[in-house]
Coordinates of C-alpha atoms and ligand atoms in Angstrom, one line a residue:
M67 CA -32.5 -2.3 -12.6
N68 CA -35.0 -2.8 -9.8
N69 CA -33.6 -0.5 -7.1
N70 CA -35.3 -2.2 -4.2
K71 CA -34.3 -5.7 -4.8
T72 CA -31.2 -7.4 -3.3
K73 CA -28.3 -6.8 -5.7
I74 CA -26.0 -9.6 -6.9
I75 CA -22.5 -8.3 -7.3
L76 CA -19.5 -9.8 -9.1
G77 CA -16.1 -8.8 -7.8
I78 CA -13.0 -9.4 -9.9
E79 CA -9.5 -9.1 -8.4
T80 CA -6.3 -9.3 -10.6
S81 CA -4.0 -6.6 -9.2
C82 CA -1.2 -8.9 -8.1
D83 CA -0.7 -12.6 -8.2
D84 CA -4.1 -13.9 -7.1
T85 CA -6.8 -14.5 -9.7
A86 CA -10.0 -14.0 -7.7
I87 CA -13.7 -13.8 -8.4
A88 CA -16.5 -13.6 -5.9
V89 CA -20.3 -13.3 -5.9
V90 CA -21.7 -11.2 -3.0
N91 CA -25.1 -9.8 -2.4
S92 CA -26.1 -6.4 -1.1
E93 CA -27.3 -8.0 2.1
R94 CA -23.7 -8.7 2.9
K95 CA -23.8 -12.4 2.1
I96 CA -20.8 -13.9 0.4
L97 CA -22.3 -16.5 -2.1
S98 CA -18.9 -17.6 -3.4
N99 CA -15.3 -16.5 -3.1
I100 CA -12.9 -18.2 -5.5
V101 CA -9.2 -17.3 -5.1
I102 CA -6.7 -19.1 -7.4
N103 CA -3.1 -18.3 -6.3
Q104 CA -0.3 -18.4 -8.8
N105 CA 2.4 -19.3 -6.3
S106 CA 3.6 -22.3 -8.2
E107 CA 4.2 -20.2 -11.3
H108 CA 6.2 -17.5 -9.5
M109 CA 8.0 -19.6 -6.9
Q110 CA 10.9 -20.7 -9.1
H111 CA 11.7 -17.0 -9.6
G112 CA 11.7 -16.2 -5.9
G113 CA 9.1 -13.4 -6.2
I114 CA 6.2 -12.2 -8.4
V115 CA 7.0 -11.7 -12.1
P116 CA 4.5 -9.2 -13.5
E117 CA 4.4 -10.6 -17.0
I118 CA 3.8 -14.2 -15.7
A119 CA 1.1 -12.8 -13.4
A120 CA -0.7 -11.0 -16.3
R121 CA -0.6 -14.2 -18.5
A122 CA -1.9 -16.3 -15.7
H123 CA -4.8 -14.0 -15.0
L124 CA -5.7 -14.2 -18.7
K125 CA -5.6 -18.0 -18.6
L126 CA -7.5 -18.3 -15.3
L127 CA -10.2 -15.7 -15.3
E128 CA -12.9 -17.6 -17.3
Y129 CA -12.4 -20.7 -15.1
A130 CA -12.6 -18.6 -12.0
L131 CA -15.8 -17.0 -13.2
E132 CA -17.4 -20.4 -14.0
R133 CA -16.5 -21.7 -10.5
A134 CA -17.7 -18.6 -8.7
L135 CA -21.1 -18.7 -10.5
K136 CA -21.5 -22.4 -9.9
K137 CA -20.7 -22.1 -6.2
A138 CA -23.1 -19.2 -5.8
N139 CA -25.7 -21.0 -7.8
K140 CA -26.2 -18.0 -10.0
S141 CA -26.2 -17.5 -13.8
L142 CA -24.5 -14.6 -15.5
N143 CA -27.8 -13.0 -16.2
E144 CA -28.6 -12.8 -12.6
I145 CA -25.6 -10.5 -11.9
D146 CA -26.5 -6.9 -11.3
L147 CA -23.2 -5.1 -11.0
I148 CA -19.7 -5.9 -12.3
C149 CA -16.9 -4.7 -10.2
A150 CA -13.1 -5.1 -10.9
T151 CA -10.0 -3.8 -9.4
G152 CA -8.8 -0.8 -11.4
G153 CA -5.6 -0.1 -9.4
P154 CA -3.2 0.2 -7.7
G155 CA -1.3 -2.8 -8.8
L156 CA 0.6 -4.4 -11.6
I157 CA -0.5 -2.9 -14.8
G158 CA -0.7 -6.1 -16.9
G159 CA -3.0 -7.8 -14.4
L160 CA -5.1 -4.6 -14.0
I161 CA -5.6 -4.4 -17.8
V162 CA -6.6 -8.1 -18.0
G163 CA -9.2 -7.8 -15.2
T164 CA -10.6 -4.4 -16.3
T165 CA -11.0 -5.6 -19.9
F166 CA -12.7 -8.8 -18.7
A167 CA -15.1 -6.7 -16.5
K168 CA -15.9 -4.2 -19.2
T169 CA -16.6 -6.9 -21.8
L170 CA -19.0 -8.6 -19.3
S171 CA -20.7 -5.2 -18.7
L172 CA -21.2 -4.5 -22.4
T173 CA -22.4 -8.0 -23.2
L174 CA -24.8 -8.2 -20.2
D175 CA -25.8 -4.6 -20.3
K176 CA -25.0 -4.2 -16.6
P177 CA -23.1 -1.4 -14.8
Y178 CA -19.3 -1.6 -14.6
I179 CA -17.5 -0.3 -11.5
S180 CA -13.7 0.3 -11.2
V181 CA -12.6 -0.4 -7.7
N182 CA -9.6 0.9 -5.8
H183 CA -7.9 -2.2 -4.4
L184 CA -7.0 -0.4 -1.1
E185 CA -10.6 0.6 -0.7
G186 CA -11.5 -3.1 -1.1
H187 CA -9.2 -3.9 2.0
A188 CA -10.5 -0.8 3.8
L189 CA -14.2 -1.7 3.5
T190 CA -14.0 -5.4 4.2
T191 CA -14.9 -4.7 7.8
R192 CA -18.2 -3.1 6.6
L193 CA -19.0 -6.3 4.6
I194 CA -18.2 -8.6 7.5
N195 CA -18.9 -6.6 10.7
N196 CA -21.3 -3.9 9.3
I197 CA -19.5 -1.3 11.3
S198 CA -20.3 2.4 10.8
Y199 CA -17.9 5.2 9.9
P200 CA -15.6 6.6 11.1
Y201 CA -12.8 4.2 12.1
L202 CA -9.0 4.1 12.3
L203 CA -7.7 1.8 9.7
L204 CA -4.3 0.0 9.8
L205 CA -3.8 -1.2 6.3
V206 CA -0.9 -3.7 6.1
S207 CA -0.2 -5.6 2.9
G208 CA 2.5 -6.6 0.5
G209 CA 2.7 -3.2 -1.1
H210 CA 1.2 -0.8 1.5
T211 CA 1.6 0.0 5.1
Q212 CA -0.6 2.9 6.2
L213 CA -2.7 4.3 9.0
L214 CA -5.8 6.2 7.8
G215 CA -8.8 7.8 9.3
V216 CA -11.8 6.4 7.3
I217 CA -14.2 9.2 7.9
A218 CA -17.0 8.4 5.5
Y219 CA -17.4 6.6 2.2
G220 CA -14.6 8.0 -0.1
E221 CA -13.2 10.2 2.7
Y222 CA -9.8 8.9 3.7
K223 CA -7.3 10.9 5.8
R224 CA -3.9 9.4 5.7
I225 CA -2.2 9.6 9.1
S226 CA 1.0 7.8 8.2
T227 CA 2.7 5.6 5.6
T228 CA 5.9 3.8 5.2
L229 CA 9.0 5.8 4.3
D230 CA 10.5 2.8 2.5
D231 CA 9.3 -0.9 2.5
A232 CA 5.9 -2.2 3.4
A233 CA 5.4 -4.7 6.3
G234 CA 4.4 -7.5 3.9
E235 CA 7.4 -6.9 1.8
T236 CA 9.6 -7.1 4.9
F237 CA 8.1 -10.5 5.7
D238 CA 8.6 -11.6 2.1
K239 CA 12.2 -10.4 1.8
G240 CA 13.1 -11.9 5.2
A241 CA 11.6 -15.2 4.2
K242 CA 13.6 -15.2 0.9
M243 CA 16.8 -14.6 2.9
L244 CA 16.0 -17.7 4.9
G245 CA 15.3 -19.7 1.8
L246 CA 11.6 -19.9 2.5
K247 CA 8.7 -20.0 0.0
H248 CA 6.8 -17.0 -1.4
P249 CA 4.7 -15.4 0.0
G250 CA 6.9 -15.1 3.0
G251 CA 4.4 -13.9 5.6
P252 CA 2.7 -17.2 6.2
E253 CA 6.1 -19.0 6.1
I254 CA 7.6 -16.7 8.7
E255 CA 4.5 -17.2 10.9
K256 CA 4.8 -21.0 10.6
Y257 CA 8.5 -21.1 11.5
S258 CA 8.0 -18.6 14.3
L259 CA 5.8 -21.1 16.1
K260 CA 8.9 -23.2 16.8
G261 CA 11.3 -20.3 17.6
D262 CA 12.2 -18.0 20.4
E263 CA 11.3 -14.4 19.5
N264 CA 13.8 -13.0 21.9
S265 CA 16.8 -14.9 20.5
Y266 CA 17.9 -12.0 18.2
I267 CA 17.5 -8.3 18.8
F268 CA 16.8 -6.3 15.7
P269 CA 16.4 -2.5 15.3
K270 CA 12.9 -1.1 15.4
P271 CA 13.0 1.9 13.0
M272 CA 10.8 4.9 14.1
Y273 CA 10.0 3.1 17.4
K274 CA 8.6 5.6 20.0
S275 CA 9.0 8.4 17.4
K276 CA 6.3 11.1 17.6
N277 CA 6.1 11.0 13.8
P278 CA 3.6 8.1 13.1
N279 CA 5.3 6.9 9.9
F280 CA 6.7 3.4 9.4
S281 CA 10.1 2.4 8.2
F282 CA 11.4 -1.2 7.6
S283 CA 14.5 -1.0 5.4
G284 CA 16.9 -0.7 8.4
L285 CA 15.3 -3.8 9.9
K286 CA 15.7 -5.6 6.6
T287 CA 19.4 -4.7 6.4
A288 CA 20.1 -5.8 10.0
F289 CA 18.3 -9.1 9.3
S290 CA 20.4 -9.7 6.2
R291 CA 23.7 -8.8 8.1
T292 CA 22.8 -11.2 11.0
I293 CA 22.1 -14.0 8.5
S294 CA 25.4 -13.5 6.8
R295 CA 27.2 -14.1 10.1
I296 CA 25.4 -17.3 10.9
N297 CA 27.1 -20.6 9.9
N298 CA 24.1 -22.9 10.2
I299 CA 21.0 -21.0 9.1
E300 CA 19.0 -24.2 8.9
K301 CA 19.3 -24.6 12.7
E302 CA 18.5 -21.0 13.4
K303 CA 15.6 -20.6 10.9
S304 CA 12.8 -20.7 13.5
N305 CA 14.6 -18.3 15.9
L306 CA 15.3 -15.8 13.1
A307 CA 11.7 -16.0 11.8
A308 CA 10.3 -15.5 15.3
S309 CA 12.6 -12.6 16.1
L310 CA 11.7 -10.9 12.8
Q311 CA 8.0 -11.4 13.3
F312 CA 8.3 -10.0 16.8
T313 CA 10.1 -6.9 15.6
I314 CA 7.6 -6.2 12.8
S315 CA 4.8 -6.7 15.2
E316 CA 6.3 -4.3 17.8
C317 CA 6.8 -1.6 15.1
I318 CA 3.2 -2.0 13.9
L319 CA 1.8 -1.8 17.4
D320 CA 3.9 1.2 18.4
R321 CA 2.9 3.2 15.2
T322 CA -0.7 2.3 15.8
K323 CA -0.5 3.7 19.3
S324 CA 0.9 6.9 18.0
A325 CA -1.8 7.2 15.3
L326 CA -4.6 6.6 17.7
N327 CA -4.1 10.0 19.4
I328 CA -4.0 11.7 16.0
F329 CA -7.2 9.9 15.0
K330 CA -9.0 11.0 18.2
K331 CA -8.1 14.6 17.4
M332 CA -9.1 14.2 13.8
I333 CA -12.6 13.2 14.7
S334 CA -12.8 15.4 17.8
N335 CA -13.9 12.4 19.9
D336 CA -12.2 10.0 22.2
K337 CA -15.2 7.7 22.8
N338 CA -16.5 4.7 20.8
I339 CA -13.3 4.5 18.9
Q340 CA -13.1 1.6 16.4
L341 CA -9.7 0.2 15.2
V342 CA -9.7 -2.0 12.1
V343 CA -6.8 -4.0 10.6
A344 CA -6.9 -5.1 7.0
G345 CA -4.6 -6.4 4.2
G346 CA -2.5 -9.6 3.9
V347 CA -0.4 -9.0 7.0
A348 CA -3.6 -8.8 9.1
A349 CA -3.7 -12.6 8.7
N350 CA -0.8 -12.8 11.1
T351 CA -2.1 -14.3 14.4
K352 CA 0.6 -12.6 16.6
I353 CA -0.2 -9.2 15.1
R354 CA -3.9 -9.7 15.5
Q355 CA -3.4 -10.7 19.2
E356 CA -1.2 -7.8 20.0
L357 CA -3.7 -5.3 18.4
L358 CA -6.6 -7.0 20.3
E359 CA -4.7 -6.7 23.6
F360 CA -3.8 -3.0 22.9
S361 CA -7.5 -2.3 22.0
K362 CA -8.6 -3.8 25.3
Q363 CA -6.2 -1.7 27.3
E364 CA -7.3 1.5 25.4
N365 CA -10.9 0.6 25.7
I366 CA -11.5 0.7 22.0
E367 CA -13.3 -1.7 19.7
F368 CA -11.1 -3.9 17.5
F369 CA -12.1 -5.5 14.2
A370 CA -10.1 -7.9 12.0
P371 CA -11.5 -9.7 9.0
P372 CA -11.5 -13.5 8.9
I373 CA -8.1 -14.8 7.7
N374 CA -9.2 -15.6 4.2
L375 CA -10.5 -12.1 3.7
C376 CA -7.3 -10.4 4.8
T377 CA -5.3 -11.5 1.7
D378 CA -6.5 -10.5 -1.8
N379 CA -10.0 -11.7 -2.8
G380 CA -12.9 -10.9 -5.0
A381 CA -15.5 -10.4 -2.2
M382 CA -13.8 -7.2 -0.9
I383 CA -13.8 -5.8 -4.5
A384 CA -17.5 -6.7 -4.9
W385 CA -18.4 -5.0 -1.6
A386 CA -16.3 -1.8 -2.2
G387 CA -17.7 -1.7 -5.7
Y388 CA -21.2 -1.8 -4.3
E389 CA -20.5 1.0 -1.9
K390 CA -19.0 3.0 -4.7
F391 CA -22.0 2.4 -6.9
I392 CA -24.5 3.5 -4.3
N393 CA -22.5 6.7 -3.5
L394 CA -21.1 7.6 -6.9
G395 CA -22.9 5.5 -9.5
S396 CA -21.2 3.4 -12.2
S397 CA -17.8 4.0 -13.8
K398 CA -17.3 5.0 -17.4
L399 CA -16.2 2.3 -19.9
D400 CA -13.2 4.5 -20.8
F401 CA -11.7 4.1 -17.3
K402 CA -8.0 3.4 -17.6
P403 CA -6.3 1.1 -15.0
R404 CA -4.2 3.0 -12.5
P405 CA -0.9 1.4 -11.3
R406 CA -0.9 4.1 -8.6
W407 CA -4.2 5.2 -6.9
P408 CA -3.8 6.7 -3.4
L409 CA -6.8 6.5 -1.1
D410 CA -6.0 10.0 0.2
P411 CA -4.7 11.9 -2.9
T412 CA -3.8 15.0 -0.8
A413 CA -1.8 13.2 1.8
H414 CA 1.6 14.0 0.3
L415 CA 0.8 17.8 0.6
L416 CA 0.7 17.6 4.3
N417 CA 4.2 16.2 4.6
P418 CA 6.6 17.3 2.0
T419 CA 9.1 14.6 2.9
M420 CA 6.5 12.1 1.7
K421 CA 6.3 13.6 -1.8
I422 CA 7.5 10.6 -3.8
V423 CA 6.8 11.4 -7.4
G424 CA 7.6 8.9 -10.1
K425 CA 7.0 9.0 -13.8
K426 CA 3.3 8.1 -13.3
G427 CA 2.6 10.5 -10.5
I428 CA 2.5 10.3 -6.7
K429 CA 3.0 6.9 -5.2
S430 CA 0.1 5.5 -3.3
Ligands
KG4_15 O1 -3.2 -7.9 0.7 P1 -2.3 -8.9 0.1 O2 -2.9 -10.3 -0.2 O3 -1.7 -8.3 -1.3 C1 -1.4 -7.0 -1.4 O4 -2.3 -6.2 -1.7 O5 -0.2 -6.7 -1.3 O6 -1.0 -9.0 1.0 C2 0.0 -9.9 0.7 C3 1.1 -9.8 1.8 C4 2.3 -10.5 1.4 O7 3.5 -9.7 1.7 C5 2.3 -11.7 2.4 O8 3.5 -12.2 2.8 C6 1.6 -11.1 3.6 O9 0.6 -10.3 3.0 N1 0.9 -12.1 4.5 C7 1.3 -12.3 5.7 C8 0.5 -13.4 6.2 N2 -0.3 -13.8 5.2 C9 0.0 -13.0 4.1 N3 2.2 -11.7 6.5 C10 2.3 -12.1 7.8 N4 1.7 -13.1 8.3 C11 0.7 -13.8 7.5 N5 0.1 -14.8 8.1
ZN16 ZN1 -4.2 -6.5 -1.3

């Protein structure tokens, strides 16, 4: 490979219910970004069914690749690097995407790079805003809610995580209780526009606590109890959605405030601080606005990816794969997909209450 020329990078994402392929170049240009969501296949089941997701990835990947190459005006032979999400995520989809990427790598004789999905979200801001390390990252998605110090490439220091549910999961479950479609976040946001966020008061777990961790299960239970007491949910949908969104947003903001001080100590600096939000929940306008306001007050810089790059996509996998390649080289073809793959593998050691060990190891 010519090391000086602009690299053309393929990014393949299959860790959940979006089949996504993008072509990105090493000059930070997104040449194509195809995302095929499987919502219609999962909707009738009220949530994501892993087996259905894996089969859908298998059916859709070739089509997604064709579209991504066509849109980018590139042929397969022009691709320099093949990057695919290797975890964390649903194992069926990870196996499908990883096998697809390795096959392409062998056929085309081009390097294969296994990418951590969370690193994809974490580095999107470097693809879009070209910001430098270090930064404080608020990673809020369907499966994860964490605050991390991103110190350098591959150096993540987890400040906090959720003790139970993720923020996106809370949006999704709340939406399901209201009879709204999956994914719930955008639906709650849509209904919130017509509702009064002060109409219901819900608990804010961990609010004002010095411990920067998150917790959402108490909120979920309170929401469910409130719903069970309402006779005409249809009439109250917008008010309930707005109050839920308000409470989640308040919790996120409060935890971010507490993590900011820890981050400043971590990097021994309180100047030129950068706050980055990433993950599907970062698409929420209210949460983005609150974080922006907070950043102005604190005199720190705030970065949020464009809405379409908050939720899962192939461009973030291509970029994170490229950064991995220039720092660590290519991955071996015997890489096994990892349903769990924490960004900071030592985080649980710092806080024994967070040591959640399942059959397959420590939860991410
Ligand atoms: O990052 P992502 O696409 O997938 C995971 O890695 O989990 O995040 C999906 C999550 C879902 O829970 C979805 O409801 C939530 O992001 N989400 C939103 C919005 N758009 C997506 N939550 C709140 N407001 C939104 N506009
Ligand atoms: Zn994601």
